[in-house]
């Protein structure tokens, strides 16, 4: 498929690539595309209307929810529920997963979706890019019965599709179904996504490191050592530091330019901050499909067997050789692996 075809055309012409060709997954990605347009519209007018600020609730992780988080969550939940294409959804903004039953009270759909409806939410009121992250699995329990927790607690390597939307200087939808990564840019004038970044690849080496270095004192020694290495004058180092504070945007930049993103464990957050199911697994799937690498510093993210919906995990992700270098530093402190 050549550049400038629309996302709609791309989905149709690639349907045959899917292992199961009922068209269900295509319809599912289509509804994410529609939800993305609605959320994009809202994100872009956030500066104009009084939608900013906390909604007054805190989410299940005890963080303040901003109004746009709530809104984005509602839109994605609604679009995915209405069209009867999934049998269950788990969202970072919901305490538990939601079961979806069809009109006949049975659900014959095969897919579950896990979603971080608004990633980087602390950036909303300062006009900095935010995103949405999604992850799709086939259910493991029998079709026609209500979904169970085990349908959501699958290893990341079982994902059938994953992607993100970045609401940035331009809005892009980037996704994979296990056949490489493709990026589509929204033309807001006509509301159409066009294939602008076919077959995206992480450069094997990079010169950008992205980490919240403000928490340096809390980091494990392996991370401290790696940061010192990034900052040394030697070969192509020192590297550039770039940290937006929106995983989606930091990842997107690093995939294009070459870089590593790290959210490590720390003495205040032994499991790190990012959620395995809503953030790390989908990003790890994309990273690997783009020739990059994602680990928790020791273990491949996609191999981790989840035990709870809102589980957190340390995250090292990006250009292959950079992640390998970082792992080399972590390996010197095996005792930090299970913090
Ligand atoms: P969310 O807005 O969904 O809660 O995710 C924010 C995440 C991630 O996007 C970002 O990289 C990281 O939290 C920033 O955390 P710090 O402010 O601790 O650096
Ligand atoms: Mn997030
Ligand atoms: Mn979020």
CSV table of C-alpha atoms and ligand atoms in Angstrom, one decimal:
chain,number,residue,atom,x,y,z
A,1,UNK,CA,0.0,0.0,0.0
A,2,UNK,CA,1.5,3.3,-1.0
A,3,UNK,CA,1.7,6.6,0.9
A,4,UNK,CA,-1.4,8.8,1.0
A,5,UNK,CA,-3.9,6.1,1.0
A,6,UNK,CA,-6.5,6.6,3.8
A,7,UNK,CA,-6.6,4.6,7.0
A,8,UNK,CA,-10.0,3.3,5.9
A,9,UNK,CA,-8.6,1.9,2.6
A,10,UNK,CA,-5.5,0.6,4.4
A,11,UNK,CA,-7.6,-1.4,6.9
A,12,UNK,CA,-9.6,-3.0,4.1
A,13,UNK,CA,-6.7,-3.9,1.9
A,14,UNK,CA,-4.8,-5.4,4.9
A,15,UNK,CA,-7.7,-7.5,6.2
A,16,UNK,CA,-6.3,-10.6,4.6
A,17,UNK,CA,-3.2,-10.4,6.8
A,18,UNK,CA,-5.2,-11.2,9.9
A,19,UNK,CA,-5.1,-14.7,11.1
A,20,UNK,CA,-8.9,-14.7,11.5
A,21,UNK,CA,-10.6,-12.9,8.7
A,22,UNK,CA,-14.1,-12.3,10.0
A,23,UNK,CA,-13.6,-8.6,9.5
A,24,UNK,CA,-14.2,-8.1,13.2
A,25,UNK,CA,-10.7,-6.7,14.0
A,26,UNK,CA,-11.0,-4.3,11.0
A,27,UNK,CA,-14.3,-3.0,12.4
A,28,UNK,CA,-12.7,-2.7,15.8
A,29,UNK,CA,-9.8,-0.6,14.5
A,30,UNK,CA,-12.3,1.4,12.6
A,31,UNK,CA,-14.2,2.3,15.7
A,32,UNK,CA,-11.0,3.4,17.4
A,33,UNK,CA,-10.3,5.6,14.4
A,34,UNK,CA,-13.7,7.2,14.9
A,35,UNK,CA,-13.3,7.7,18.7
A,36,UNK,CA,-9.9,9.2,18.0
A,37,UNK,CA,-11.4,11.9,15.8
A,38,UNK,CA,-13.9,12.8,18.4
A,39,UNK,CA,-11.3,13.0,21.2
A,40,UNK,CA,-9.0,14.9,18.9
A,41,UNK,CA,-11.7,17.5,18.4
A,42,UNK,CA,-12.2,17.9,22.2
A,43,UNK,CA,-8.4,17.9,23.0
A,44,UNK,CA,-7.9,20.7,20.4
A,45,UNK,CA,-10.5,22.9,21.9
A,46,UNK,CA,-9.4,22.3,25.5
A,47,UNK,CA,-7.8,25.7,25.5
A,48,UNK,CA,-10.9,27.4,24.5
A,49,UNK,CA,-13.6,26.1,26.7
A,50,UNK,CA,-13.7,25.6,30.4
A,51,UNK,CA,-13.0,21.9,30.3
A,52,UNK,CA,-9.6,22.2,32.1
A,53,UNK,CA,-8.8,21.2,35.6
A,54,UNK,CA,-9.6,18.2,37.8
A,55,UNK,CA,-12.9,16.5,37.4
A,56,UNK,CA,-12.8,16.1,41.2
A,57,UNK,CA,-12.3,12.3,41.2
A,58,UNK,CA,-9.2,10.3,41.6
A,59,UNK,CA,-8.7,7.2,39.6
A,60,UNK,CA,-8.0,3.7,40.9
A,61,UNK,CA,-4.3,4.5,41.1
A,62,UNK,CA,-5.1,7.4,43.4
A,63,UNK,CA,-4.2,10.0,40.8
A,64,UNK,CA,-6.2,13.1,40.0
A,65,UNK,CA,-8.4,12.7,37.0
A,66,UNK,CA,-8.6,15.6,34.6
A,67,UNK,CA,-11.8,16.3,32.8
A,68,UNK,CA,-10.4,15.3,29.5
A,69,UNK,CA,-9.5,11.9,30.9
A,70,UNK,CA,-13.1,11.3,31.9
A,71,UNK,CA,-14.3,12.5,28.5
A,72,UNK,CA,-11.8,10.4,26.5
A,73,UNK,CA,-12.7,7.4,28.6
A,74,UNK,CA,-16.4,7.9,27.9
A,75,UNK,CA,-15.9,8.3,24.2
A,76,UNK,CA,-13.8,5.2,23.7
A,77,UNK,CA,-16.0,3.1,26.0
A,78,UNK,CA,-19.1,4.3,24.1
A,79,UNK,CA,-17.7,3.8,20.6
A,80,UNK,CA,-16.4,0.4,21.5
A,81,UNK,CA,-19.6,-0.7,23.3
A,82,UNK,CA,-22.2,0.7,20.8
A,83,UNK,CA,-21.0,-1.1,17.8
A,84,UNK,CA,-21.1,-4.5,19.4
A,85,UNK,CA,-17.6,-5.5,18.3
A,86,UNK,CA,-15.9,-6.3,21.5
A,87,UNK,CA,-16.9,-8.5,24.4
A,88,UNK,CA,-15.1,-6.6,27.1
A,89,UNK,CA,-13.1,-3.5,27.8
A,90,UNK,CA,-10.6,-2.7,30.6
A,91,UNK,CA,-9.6,0.9,31.0
A,92,UNK,CA,-7.0,2.7,33.1
A,93,UNK,CA,-9.8,5.0,34.3
A,94,UNK,CA,-12.1,2.2,35.4
A,95,UNK,CA,-11.7,0.1,38.6
A,96,UNK,CA,-12.7,-3.1,36.9
A,97,UNK,CA,-13.2,-4.4,33.4
A,98,UNK,CA,-16.5,-3.9,31.7
A,99,UNK,CA,-18.5,-6.8,30.2
A,100,UNK,CA,-20.3,-6.2,27.0
A,101,UNK,CA,-23.2,-8.3,25.9
A,102,UNK,CA,-24.8,-8.2,22.6
A,103,UNK,CA,-28.5,-7.4,21.8
A,104,UNK,CA,-29.3,-11.1,22.4
A,105,UNK,CA,-27.6,-10.8,25.8
A,106,UNK,CA,-25.0,-13.1,24.5
A,107,UNK,CA,-21.7,-11.9,23.2
A,108,UNK,CA,-20.3,-13.5,20.1
A,109,UNK,CA,-17.5,-11.1,19.7
A,110,UNK,CA,-14.1,-12.4,20.2
A,111,UNK,CA,-12.0,-9.4,21.1
A,112,UNK,CA,-11.2,-7.5,24.3
A,113,UNK,CA,-9.7,-4.0,24.4
A,114,UNK,CA,-7.5,-2.5,27.0
A,115,UNK,CA,-7.0,1.2,26.9
A,116,UNK,CA,-5.3,4.2,28.4
A,117,UNK,CA,-7.8,6.8,27.1
A,118,UNK,CA,-5.7,9.8,27.9
A,119,UNK,CA,-2.0,9.4,28.4
A,120,UNK,CA,0.1,12.3,29.6
A,121,UNK,CA,-2.9,14.0,31.3
A,122,UNK,CA,-0.7,16.3,33.3
A,123,UNK,CA,0.2,18.0,30.1
A,124,UNK,CA,-3.4,18.9,29.1
A,125,UNK,CA,-3.5,22.3,30.6
A,126,UNK,CA,-0.1,23.4,29.3
A,127,UNK,CA,-0.8,22.7,25.6
A,128,UNK,CA,1.6,19.8,25.3
A,129,UNK,CA,0.8,16.6,23.4
A,130,UNK,CA,-1.2,13.9,25.0
A,131,UNK,CA,-2.3,10.5,23.6
A,132,UNK,CA,-4.4,7.4,23.7
A,133,UNK,CA,-3.0,3.9,24.0
A,134,UNK,CA,-4.9,0.7,23.0
A,135,UNK,CA,-4.2,-3.0,23.1
A,136,UNK,CA,-6.3,-5.8,21.6
A,137,UNK,CA,-6.5,-9.5,22.4
A,138,UNK,CA,-8.7,-12.4,21.4
A,139,UNK,CA,-10.6,-13.7,24.4
A,140,UNK,CA,-9.5,-17.0,25.9
A,141,UNK,CA,-12.8,-18.0,27.5
A,142,UNK,CA,-15.6,-19.4,25.3
A,143,UNK,CA,-17.5,-17.0,23.0
A,144,UNK,CA,-21.0,-16.4,24.1
A,145,UNK,CA,-20.2,-16.4,27.8
A,146,UNK,CA,-19.4,-13.2,29.8
A,147,UNK,CA,-15.7,-12.2,29.7
A,148,UNK,CA,-13.5,-13.1,32.7
A,149,UNK,CA,-10.5,-11.5,34.2
A,150,UNK,CA,-8.3,-14.1,32.5
A,151,UNK,CA,-9.3,-12.7,29.1
A,152,UNK,CA,-7.5,-9.5,30.1
A,153,UNK,CA,-4.6,-10.9,32.0
A,154,UNK,CA,-2.8,-12.3,28.9
A,155,UNK,CA,0.9,-12.0,28.2
A,156,UNK,CA,1.7,-9.1,25.9
A,157,UNK,CA,2.9,-11.4,23.2
A,158,UNK,CA,-0.6,-12.6,22.7
A,159,UNK,CA,-1.8,-9.2,21.5
A,160,UNK,CA,-3.3,-9.2,18.1
A,161,UNK,CA,-3.1,-5.4,17.6
A,162,UNK,CA,-1.9,-2.4,19.5
A,163,UNK,CA,-1.5,1.3,18.8
A,164,UNK,CA,-1.6,4.9,20.0
A,165,UNK,CA,-3.0,8.2,18.9
A,166,UNK,CA,-0.9,11.2,19.6
A,167,UNK,CA,-2.8,14.5,19.7
A,168,UNK,CA,0.1,16.7,18.8
A,169,UNK,CA,1.1,19.4,16.4
A,170,UNK,CA,-0.7,17.1,14.1
A,171,UNK,CA,-2.8,14.2,15.2
A,172,UNK,CA,-1.5,10.7,14.3
A,173,UNK,CA,-2.8,7.2,14.7
A,174,UNK,CA,0.0,4.6,14.8
A,175,UNK,CA,-0.7,0.9,15.1
A,176,UNK,CA,0.4,-2.7,14.4
A,177,UNK,CA,-1.4,-5.9,13.8
A,178,UNK,CA,1.8,-7.8,14.0
A,179,UNK,CA,2.9,-6.9,10.4
A,180,UNK,CA,5.0,-3.9,11.1
A,181,UNK,CA,4.0,-0.4,12.3
A,182,UNK,CA,2.2,2.1,10.2
A,183,UNK,CA,1.4,5.8,11.0
A,184,UNK,CA,-1.5,7.8,9.8
A,185,UNK,CA,-1.8,11.6,10.0
A,186,UNK,CA,-5.2,13.3,10.4
A,187,UNK,CA,-6.1,15.9,7.9
A,188,UNK,CA,-8.4,17.9,10.3
A,189,UNK,CA,-10.0,19.9,7.5
A,190,UNK,CA,-11.7,16.8,6.1
A,191,UNK,CA,-11.4,14.4,9.1
A,192,UNK,CA,-9.4,11.7,7.3
A,193,UNK,CA,-6.3,9.9,8.4
A,194,UNK,CA,-3.7,9.3,5.6
A,195,UNK,CA,-0.9,6.9,5.6
A,196,UNK,CA,2.0,9.2,6.2
A,197,UNK,CA,4.6,7.0,7.9
A,198,UNK,CA,4.5,3.5,6.3
A,199,UNK,CA,6.5,0.7,8.0
A,200,UNK,CA,8.0,2.8,10.9
A,201,UNK,CA,11.3,1.6,12.3
A,202,UNK,CA,13.3,2.5,15.4
A,203,UNK,CA,16.9,3.4,14.4
A,204,UNK,CA,19.0,0.6,15.9
A,205,UNK,CA,21.1,3.1,17.7
A,206,UNK,CA,19.9,6.4,19.1
A,207,UNK,CA,21.2,9.5,20.9
A,208,UNK,CA,18.2,10.5,23.0
A,209,UNK,CA,17.4,9.3,26.5
A,210,UNK,CA,14.0,10.1,28.1
A,211,UNK,CA,13.6,9.7,31.8
A,212,UNK,CA,12.3,11.8,34.7
A,213,UNK,CA,15.7,12.5,36.1
A,214,UNK,CA,14.2,14.6,38.9
A,215,UNK,CA,13.7,11.2,40.7
A,216,UNK,CA,17.4,10.4,40.4
A,217,UNK,CA,18.0,9.8,44.1
A,218,UNK,CA,15.3,7.2,44.1
A,219,UNK,CA,16.6,5.2,41.1
A,220,UNK,CA,18.3,1.8,41.4
A,221,UNK,CA,22.0,1.8,41.0
A,222,UNK,CA,21.9,0.2,37.5
A,223,UNK,CA,19.8,3.2,36.2
A,224,UNK,CA,22.1,5.7,37.8
A,225,UNK,CA,25.1,4.0,36.2
A,226,UNK,CA,23.4,4.0,32.8
A,227,UNK,CA,22.5,7.7,33.1
A,228,UNK,CA,26.2,8.5,33.9
A,229,UNK,CA,27.1,6.5,30.8
A,230,UNK,CA,24.6,8.5,28.6
A,231,UNK,CA,26.2,11.7,29.9
A,232,UNK,CA,29.8,10.8,29.4
A,233,UNK,CA,31.9,12.3,26.5
A,234,UNK,CA,32.9,9.2,24.5
A,235,UNK,CA,32.1,8.1,21.0
A,236,UNK,CA,28.6,9.4,20.1
A,237,UNK,CA,27.9,10.4,23.7
A,238,UNK,CA,26.8,12.5,25.6
A,239,UNK,CA,23.3,11.8,24.4
A,240,UNK,CA,20.5,14.4,24.4
A,241,UNK,CA,17.9,14.4,27.2
A,242,UNK,CA,14.3,14.7,26.1
A,243,UNK,CA,11.4,14.1,28.4
A,244,UNK,CA,7.9,15.3,27.6
A,245,UNK,CA,6.1,13.4,30.3
A,246,UNK,CA,3.6,11.8,27.9
A,247,UNK,CA,4.7,8.3,27.2
A,248,UNK,CA,3.0,8.4,23.8
A,249,UNK,CA,4.9,11.5,22.7
A,250,UNK,CA,8.2,10.4,24.1
A,251,UNK,CA,7.9,7.0,22.4
A,252,UNK,CA,6.8,8.6,19.1
A,253,UNK,CA,9.8,10.9,19.0
A,254,UNK,CA,12.2,8.2,20.0
A,255,UNK,CA,10.9,5.8,17.3
A,256,UNK,CA,11.4,8.5,14.6
A,257,UNK,CA,14.7,9.8,15.9
A,258,UNK,CA,16.2,7.0,17.8
A,259,UNK,CA,16.2,6.9,21.6
A,260,UNK,CA,15.4,5.1,24.8
A,261,UNK,CA,12.5,5.8,27.2
A,262,UNK,CA,13.0,4.6,30.8
A,263,UNK,CA,10.5,4.6,33.7
A,264,UNK,CA,12.4,2.5,36.3
A,265,UNK,CA,11.5,1.1,39.6
A,266,UNK,CA,12.4,3.4,42.5
A,267,UNK,CA,12.6,3.5,46.2
A,268,UNK,CA,9.2,5.2,46.2
A,269,UNK,CA,7.6,3.1,43.5
A,270,UNK,CA,9.1,-0.4,43.5
A,271,UNK,CA,7.2,-1.4,40.4
A,272,UNK,CA,7.7,1.9,38.6
A,273,UNK,CA,4.7,3.9,37.5
A,274,UNK,CA,3.5,2.7,34.1
A,275,UNK,CA,0.8,0.1,33.8
A,276,UNK,CA,1.7,-3.2,32.2
A,277,UNK,CA,-1.6,-3.7,30.5
A,278,UNK,CA,-2.6,-0.3,29.3
A,279,UNK,CA,0.8,1.3,28.6
A,280,UNK,CA,3.8,-1.0,28.5
A,281,UNK,CA,2.4,-4.0,26.6
A,282,UNK,CA,1.0,-2.1,23.7
A,283,UNK,CA,4.1,0.1,23.5
A,284,UNK,CA,6.3,-3.0,23.7
A,285,UNK,CA,4.4,-4.7,20.9
A,286,UNK,CA,4.8,-1.6,18.7
A,287,UNK,CA,8.5,-1.3,19.7
A,288,UNK,CA,9.3,-4.8,18.7
A,289,UNK,CA,7.3,-4.5,15.5
A,290,UNK,CA,9.4,-1.5,14.7
A,291,UNK,CA,12.6,-3.3,15.3
A,292,UNK,CA,13.1,-1.9,18.8
A,293,UNK,CA,13.1,-3.5,22.2
A,294,UNK,CA,11.2,-3.3,25.5
A,295,UNK,CA,12.1,-4.8,28.8
A,296,UNK,CA,11.6,-4.2,32.5
A,297,UNK,CA,15.4,-3.9,32.7
A,298,UNK,CA,15.8,-7.7,33.0
A,299,UNK,CA,12.9,-9.4,31.3
A,300,UNK,CA,11.1,-8.9,28.0
A,301,UNK,CA,7.9,-7.0,28.7
A,302,UNK,CA,5.8,-9.2,26.3
A,303,UNK,CA,6.7,-12.3,28.3
A,304,UNK,CA,5.5,-11.1,31.6
A,305,UNK,CA,2.4,-13.0,32.9
A,306,UNK,CA,0.0,-10.3,34.3
A,307,UNK,CA,-1.5,-10.9,37.7
A,308,UNK,CA,-3.8,-7.8,38.1
A,309,UNK,CA,-5.4,-5.3,35.8
A,310,UNK,CA,-3.7,-2.3,37.1
A,311,UNK,CA,-0.3,-3.8,37.6
A,312,UNK,CA,2.7,-1.5,37.2
A,313,UNK,CA,6.1,-2.5,35.8
A,314,UNK,CA,9.4,-0.8,35.2
A,315,UNK,CA,9.8,0.1,31.6
A,316,UNK,CA,12.9,0.4,29.3
A,317,UNK,CA,11.9,0.8,25.7
A,318,UNK,CA,13.3,2.1,22.4
A,319,UNK,CA,16.2,1.6,20.0
A,320,UNK,CA,17.5,-1.9,20.3
A,321,UNK,CA,21.1,-1.2,21.1
A,322,UNK,CA,20.3,1.4,23.6
A,323,UNK,CA,18.0,-0.9,25.5
A,324,UNK,CA,20.7,-3.7,25.4
A,325,UNK,CA,23.2,-1.2,26.8
A,326,UNK,CA,20.9,-0.2,29.6
A,327,UNK,CA,20.2,-3.9,30.4
A,328,UNK,CA,23.9,-4.4,30.7
A,329,UNK,CA,24.1,-1.9,33.5
A,330,UNK,CA,21.0,-3.4,35.2
A,331,UNK,CA,22.5,-6.9,35.0
A,332,UNK,CA,25.2,-5.8,37.4
A,333,UNK,CA,22.5,-5.5,40.1
A,334,UNK,CA,20.4,-8.7,39.8
A,335,UNK,CA,19.1,-8.1,43.3
A,336,UNK,CA,17.1,-5.1,41.9
A,337,UNK,CA,15.2,-7.3,39.5
A,338,UNK,CA,12.4,-8.1,42.0
A,339,UNK,CA,12.7,-5.0,44.0
B,1,LIG,P1,-1.3,9.0,32.5
B,1,LIG,O1,-1.5,10.4,32.1
B,1,LIG,O2,-2.1,8.0,31.7
B,1,LIG,O3,-1.5,8.8,34.0
B,1,LIG,O4,0.2,8.6,32.2
B,1,LIG,C1,1.3,9.4,32.5
B,1,LIG,C2,2.5,8.6,32.5
B,1,LIG,C3,3.3,8.7,31.2
B,1,LIG,O5,2.6,9.1,30.1
B,1,LIG,C4,4.4,9.6,31.4
B,1,LIG,O6,5.5,9.3,30.7
B,1,LIG,C5,4.6,9.4,32.9
B,1,LIG,O7,3.4,9.1,33.5
B,1,LIG,C6,5.1,10.7,33.6
B,1,LIG,O8,5.3,10.5,34.9
B,1,LIG,P2,6.2,11.4,35.8
B,1,LIG,O9,5.4,12.7,35.9
B,1,LIG,O10,6.3,10.7,37.1
B,1,LIG,O11,7.5,11.6,35.1
B,2,LIG,MN1,-0.8,6.8,30.7
B,3,LIG,MN1,-4.3,8.0,31.4
